[in-house]
Short mmCIF file of C-alpha atoms in Angstrom, two decimals:
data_model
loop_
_atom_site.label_atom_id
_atom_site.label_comp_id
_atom_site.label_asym_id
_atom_site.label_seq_id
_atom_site.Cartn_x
_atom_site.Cartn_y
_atom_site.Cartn_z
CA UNK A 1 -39.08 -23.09 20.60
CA UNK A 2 -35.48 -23.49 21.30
CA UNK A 3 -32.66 -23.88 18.61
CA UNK A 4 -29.38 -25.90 19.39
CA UNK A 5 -26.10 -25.10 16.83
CA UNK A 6 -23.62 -27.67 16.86
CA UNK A 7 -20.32 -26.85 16.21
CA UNK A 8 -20.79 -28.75 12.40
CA UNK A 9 -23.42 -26.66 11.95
CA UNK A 10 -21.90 -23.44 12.72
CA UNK A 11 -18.57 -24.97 10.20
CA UNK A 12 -20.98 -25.18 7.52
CA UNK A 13 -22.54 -21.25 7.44
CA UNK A 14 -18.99 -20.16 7.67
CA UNK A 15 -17.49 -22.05 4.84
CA UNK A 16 -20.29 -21.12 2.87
CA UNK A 17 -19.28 -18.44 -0.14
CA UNK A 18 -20.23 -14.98 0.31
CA UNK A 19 -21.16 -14.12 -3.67
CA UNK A 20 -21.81 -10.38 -4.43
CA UNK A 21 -23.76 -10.85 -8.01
CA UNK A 22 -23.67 -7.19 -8.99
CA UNK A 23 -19.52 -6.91 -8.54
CA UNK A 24 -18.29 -10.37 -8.01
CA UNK A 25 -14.61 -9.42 -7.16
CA UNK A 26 -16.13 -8.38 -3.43
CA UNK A 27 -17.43 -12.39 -3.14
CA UNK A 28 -15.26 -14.14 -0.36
CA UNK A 29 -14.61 -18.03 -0.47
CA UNK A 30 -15.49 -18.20 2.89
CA UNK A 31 -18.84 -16.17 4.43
CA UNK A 32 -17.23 -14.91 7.91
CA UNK A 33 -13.93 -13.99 6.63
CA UNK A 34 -11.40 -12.39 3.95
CA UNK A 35 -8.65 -14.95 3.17
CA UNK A 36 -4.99 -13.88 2.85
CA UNK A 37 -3.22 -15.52 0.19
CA UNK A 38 0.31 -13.81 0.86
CA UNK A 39 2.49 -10.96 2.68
CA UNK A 40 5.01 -8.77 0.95
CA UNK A 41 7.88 -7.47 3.09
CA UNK A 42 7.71 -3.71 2.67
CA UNK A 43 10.35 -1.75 2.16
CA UNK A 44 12.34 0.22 5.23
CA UNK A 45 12.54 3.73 5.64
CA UNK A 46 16.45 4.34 5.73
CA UNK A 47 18.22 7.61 5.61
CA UNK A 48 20.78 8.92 3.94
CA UNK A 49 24.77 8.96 4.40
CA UNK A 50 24.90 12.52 5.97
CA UNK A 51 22.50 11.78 9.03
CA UNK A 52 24.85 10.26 11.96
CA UNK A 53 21.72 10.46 14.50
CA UNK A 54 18.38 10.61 16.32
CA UNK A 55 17.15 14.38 17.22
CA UNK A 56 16.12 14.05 20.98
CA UNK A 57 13.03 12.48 21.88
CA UNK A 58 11.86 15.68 23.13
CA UNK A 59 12.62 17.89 19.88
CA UNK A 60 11.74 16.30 16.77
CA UNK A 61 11.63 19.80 15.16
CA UNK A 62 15.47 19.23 14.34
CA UNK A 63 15.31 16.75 11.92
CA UNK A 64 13.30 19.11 9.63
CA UNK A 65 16.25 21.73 9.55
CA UNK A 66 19.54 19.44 10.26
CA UNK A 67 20.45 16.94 7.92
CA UNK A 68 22.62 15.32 10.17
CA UNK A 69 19.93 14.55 12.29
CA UNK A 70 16.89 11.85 11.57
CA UNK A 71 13.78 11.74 13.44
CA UNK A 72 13.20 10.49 16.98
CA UNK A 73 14.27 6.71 17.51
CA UNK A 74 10.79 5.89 19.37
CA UNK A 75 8.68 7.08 15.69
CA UNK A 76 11.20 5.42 13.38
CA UNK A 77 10.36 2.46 15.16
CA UNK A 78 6.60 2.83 15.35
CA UNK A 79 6.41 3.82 11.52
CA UNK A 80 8.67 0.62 10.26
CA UNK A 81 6.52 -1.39 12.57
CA UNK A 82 3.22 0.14 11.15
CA UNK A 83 4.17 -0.75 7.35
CA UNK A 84 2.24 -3.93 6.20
CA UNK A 85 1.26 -4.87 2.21
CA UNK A 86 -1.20 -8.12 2.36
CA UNK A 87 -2.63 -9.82 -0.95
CA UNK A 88 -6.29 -10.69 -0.37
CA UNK A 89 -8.17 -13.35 -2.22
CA UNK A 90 -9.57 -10.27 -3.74
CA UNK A 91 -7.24 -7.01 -3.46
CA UNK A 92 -4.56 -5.89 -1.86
CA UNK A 93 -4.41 -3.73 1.06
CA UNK A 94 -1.29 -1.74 2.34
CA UNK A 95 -0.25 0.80 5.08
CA UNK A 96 1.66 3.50 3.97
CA UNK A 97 1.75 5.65 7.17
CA UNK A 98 3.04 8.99 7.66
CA UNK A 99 3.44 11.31 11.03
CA UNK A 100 1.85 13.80 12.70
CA UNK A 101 1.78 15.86 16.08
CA UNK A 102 0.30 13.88 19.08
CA UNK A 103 -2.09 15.11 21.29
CA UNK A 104 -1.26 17.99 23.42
CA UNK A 105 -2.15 21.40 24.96
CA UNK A 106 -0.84 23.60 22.35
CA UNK A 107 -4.01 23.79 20.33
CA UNK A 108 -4.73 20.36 21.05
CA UNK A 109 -1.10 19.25 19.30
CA UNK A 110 2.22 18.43 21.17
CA UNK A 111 4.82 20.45 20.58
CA UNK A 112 7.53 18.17 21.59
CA UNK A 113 5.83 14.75 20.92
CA UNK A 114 5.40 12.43 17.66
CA UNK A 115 2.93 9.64 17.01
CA UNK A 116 1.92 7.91 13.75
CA UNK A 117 -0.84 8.76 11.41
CA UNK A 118 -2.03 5.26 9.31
CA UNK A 119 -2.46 5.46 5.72
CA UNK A 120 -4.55 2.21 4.82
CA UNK A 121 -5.27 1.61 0.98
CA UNK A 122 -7.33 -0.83 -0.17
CA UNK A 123 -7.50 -1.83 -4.16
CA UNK A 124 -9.66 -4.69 -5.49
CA UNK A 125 -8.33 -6.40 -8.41
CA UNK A 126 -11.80 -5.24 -10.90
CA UNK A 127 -10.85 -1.89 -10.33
CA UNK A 128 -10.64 -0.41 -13.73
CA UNK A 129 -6.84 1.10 -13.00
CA UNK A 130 -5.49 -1.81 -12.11
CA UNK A 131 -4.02 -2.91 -15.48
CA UNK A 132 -0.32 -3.18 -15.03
CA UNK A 133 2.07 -3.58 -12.16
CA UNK A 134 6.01 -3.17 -12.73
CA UNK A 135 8.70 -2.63 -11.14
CA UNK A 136 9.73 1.30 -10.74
CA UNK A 137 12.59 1.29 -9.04
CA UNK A 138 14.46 4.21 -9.46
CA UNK A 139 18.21 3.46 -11.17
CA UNK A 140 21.34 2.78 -8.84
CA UNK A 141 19.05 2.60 -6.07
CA UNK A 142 21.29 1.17 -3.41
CA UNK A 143 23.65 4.24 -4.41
CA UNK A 144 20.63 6.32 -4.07
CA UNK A 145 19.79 4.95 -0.63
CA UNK A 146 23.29 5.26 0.89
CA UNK A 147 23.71 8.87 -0.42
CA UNK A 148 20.28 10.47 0.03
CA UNK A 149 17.71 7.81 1.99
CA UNK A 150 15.16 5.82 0.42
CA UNK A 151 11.93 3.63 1.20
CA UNK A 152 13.18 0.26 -0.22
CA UNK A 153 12.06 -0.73 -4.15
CA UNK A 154 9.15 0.28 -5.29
CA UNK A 155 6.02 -1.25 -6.97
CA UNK A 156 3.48 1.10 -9.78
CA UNK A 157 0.32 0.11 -9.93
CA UNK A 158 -0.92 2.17 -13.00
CA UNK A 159 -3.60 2.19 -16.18
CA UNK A 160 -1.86 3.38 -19.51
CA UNK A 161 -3.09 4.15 -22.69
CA UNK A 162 -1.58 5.58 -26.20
CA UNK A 163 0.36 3.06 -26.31
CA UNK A 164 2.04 3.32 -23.13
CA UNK A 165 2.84 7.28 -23.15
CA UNK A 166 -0.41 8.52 -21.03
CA UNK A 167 -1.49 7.55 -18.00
CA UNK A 168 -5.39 7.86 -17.15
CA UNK A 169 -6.65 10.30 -14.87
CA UNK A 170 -9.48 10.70 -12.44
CA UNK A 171 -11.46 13.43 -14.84
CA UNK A 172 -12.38 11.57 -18.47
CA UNK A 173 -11.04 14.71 -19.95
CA UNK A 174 -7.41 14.89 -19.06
CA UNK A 175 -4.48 13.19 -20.67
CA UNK A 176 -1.81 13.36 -18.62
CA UNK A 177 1.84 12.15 -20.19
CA UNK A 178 3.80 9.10 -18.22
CA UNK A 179 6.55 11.79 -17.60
CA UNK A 180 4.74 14.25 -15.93
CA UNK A 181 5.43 14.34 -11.89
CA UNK A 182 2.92 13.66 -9.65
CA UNK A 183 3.15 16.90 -7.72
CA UNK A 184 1.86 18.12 -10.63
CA UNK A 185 -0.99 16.27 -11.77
CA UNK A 186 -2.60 15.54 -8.64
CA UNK A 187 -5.38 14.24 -11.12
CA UNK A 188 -3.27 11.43 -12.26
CA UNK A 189 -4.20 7.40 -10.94
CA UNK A 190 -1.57 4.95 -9.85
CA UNK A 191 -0.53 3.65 -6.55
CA UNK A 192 3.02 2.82 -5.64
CA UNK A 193 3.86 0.51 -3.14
CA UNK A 194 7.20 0.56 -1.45
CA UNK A 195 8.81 -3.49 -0.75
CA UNK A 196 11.94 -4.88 0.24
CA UNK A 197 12.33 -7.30 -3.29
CA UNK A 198 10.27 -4.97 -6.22
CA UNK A 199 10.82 -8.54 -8.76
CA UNK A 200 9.08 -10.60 -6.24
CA UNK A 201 6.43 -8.87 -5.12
CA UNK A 202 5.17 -7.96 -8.76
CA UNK A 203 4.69 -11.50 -9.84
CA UNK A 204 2.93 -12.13 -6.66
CA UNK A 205 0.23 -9.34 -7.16
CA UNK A 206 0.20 -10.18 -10.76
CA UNK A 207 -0.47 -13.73 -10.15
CA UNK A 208 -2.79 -13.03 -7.41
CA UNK A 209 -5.01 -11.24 -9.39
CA UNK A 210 -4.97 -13.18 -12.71
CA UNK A 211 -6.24 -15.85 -10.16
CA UNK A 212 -8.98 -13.78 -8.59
CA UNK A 213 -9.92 -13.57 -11.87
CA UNK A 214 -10.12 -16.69 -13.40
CA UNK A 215 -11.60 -17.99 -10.11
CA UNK A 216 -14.69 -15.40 -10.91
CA UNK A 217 -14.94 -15.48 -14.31
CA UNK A 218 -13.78 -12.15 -15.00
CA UNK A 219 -11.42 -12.59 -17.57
CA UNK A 220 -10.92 -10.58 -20.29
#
């Protein structure tokens, strides 16, 4: 017996919903697909007053111990370019990449060379830390940025309790104060995202999710 699938036909499995009963906020609108509902221009990495140049291509190694000196042009460019934050029908998803050695003979690392290590996130809107998003820009920022570098403006995404003083952590028995650095309370939960326009991209995520929600009947 021989099937034929006409182009209609094919239309009609893919705009069929994909609908995950036991977490709904994983259910697509469309079957085949994730839909993007917007972009967010992420913020640029930019360095600070005192650094006048590039260390050579060749020895990346002095940006680490001359401030006057930023990394290699070539993995400046390939981290900026790397850098994405898309809102999902259902999340959002962002690249925060870092670098790393590239492959080479000196126990399998380059000594000389650069290359980029990604740093994808992905956070549905359900998830149970994803209460409040604000703006956490730090003060004078632009000041900030031309004296000492920066990353652009950047977003918290964060779960707070005790009226706003404690943050929730990954263990159900820690309370860890809003103040309290992240170096040292590697426990604590919150993402930050760094954008180009902190104001804009919050009501965007927040909006973006109150939708997701209402669209799935998830509201609170």
């Amino acid at each position: 017996v021989h099937f034929t699938c006409t182009r209609d036909a094919m239309a009609n499995v893919e705009d069929i919903p994909f609908i995950v009963e036991d977490r709904r906020m994983l259910s697509r609108v469309a079957g085949d697909r994730i839909k993007i509902t917007h972009t967010i221009e992420p913020g640029q990495r930019e360095t600070g007053c005192v650094t006048c140049c590039h260390a050579p291509d060749n020895c990346p190694i002095l940006a680490s111990f001359l401030c006057c000196y930023d990394y290699p042009e070539y993995i400046v460019n390939e981290m900026n370019a790397s850098r994405y934050i898309i809102v999902r029908e259902n999340g959002i998803e962002w690249n925060n990449p870092s670098m790393q050695p590239a492959k080479g003979r000196c126990c399998g690392q380059s000594c000389t060379e650069l290359s980029v290590m990604d740093n994808v996130t992905v956070l549905y809107f359900d998830d149970i830390h994803f209460d409040y998003v604000r703006n956490d820009t730090r003060c004078c920022n632009m000041w900030w940025t031309f004296c000492c570098g920066g990353r652009g403006e950047q977003v918290q995404i964060e779960s707070t309790f005790c009226f706003s003083c404690c943050i929730r952590g990954r263990d159900n028995r820690v309370c860890i104060p809003v103040c309290c650095p992240d170096v040292c309370c590697p426990c604590m939960v919150k993402s930050e995202l760094w954008v180009d326009d902190a104001p804009t991209a919050v009501k965007i995520i927040r909006d973006a999710r109150d939708d997701a929600k209402r669209r799935l009947g998830l509201d609170d």
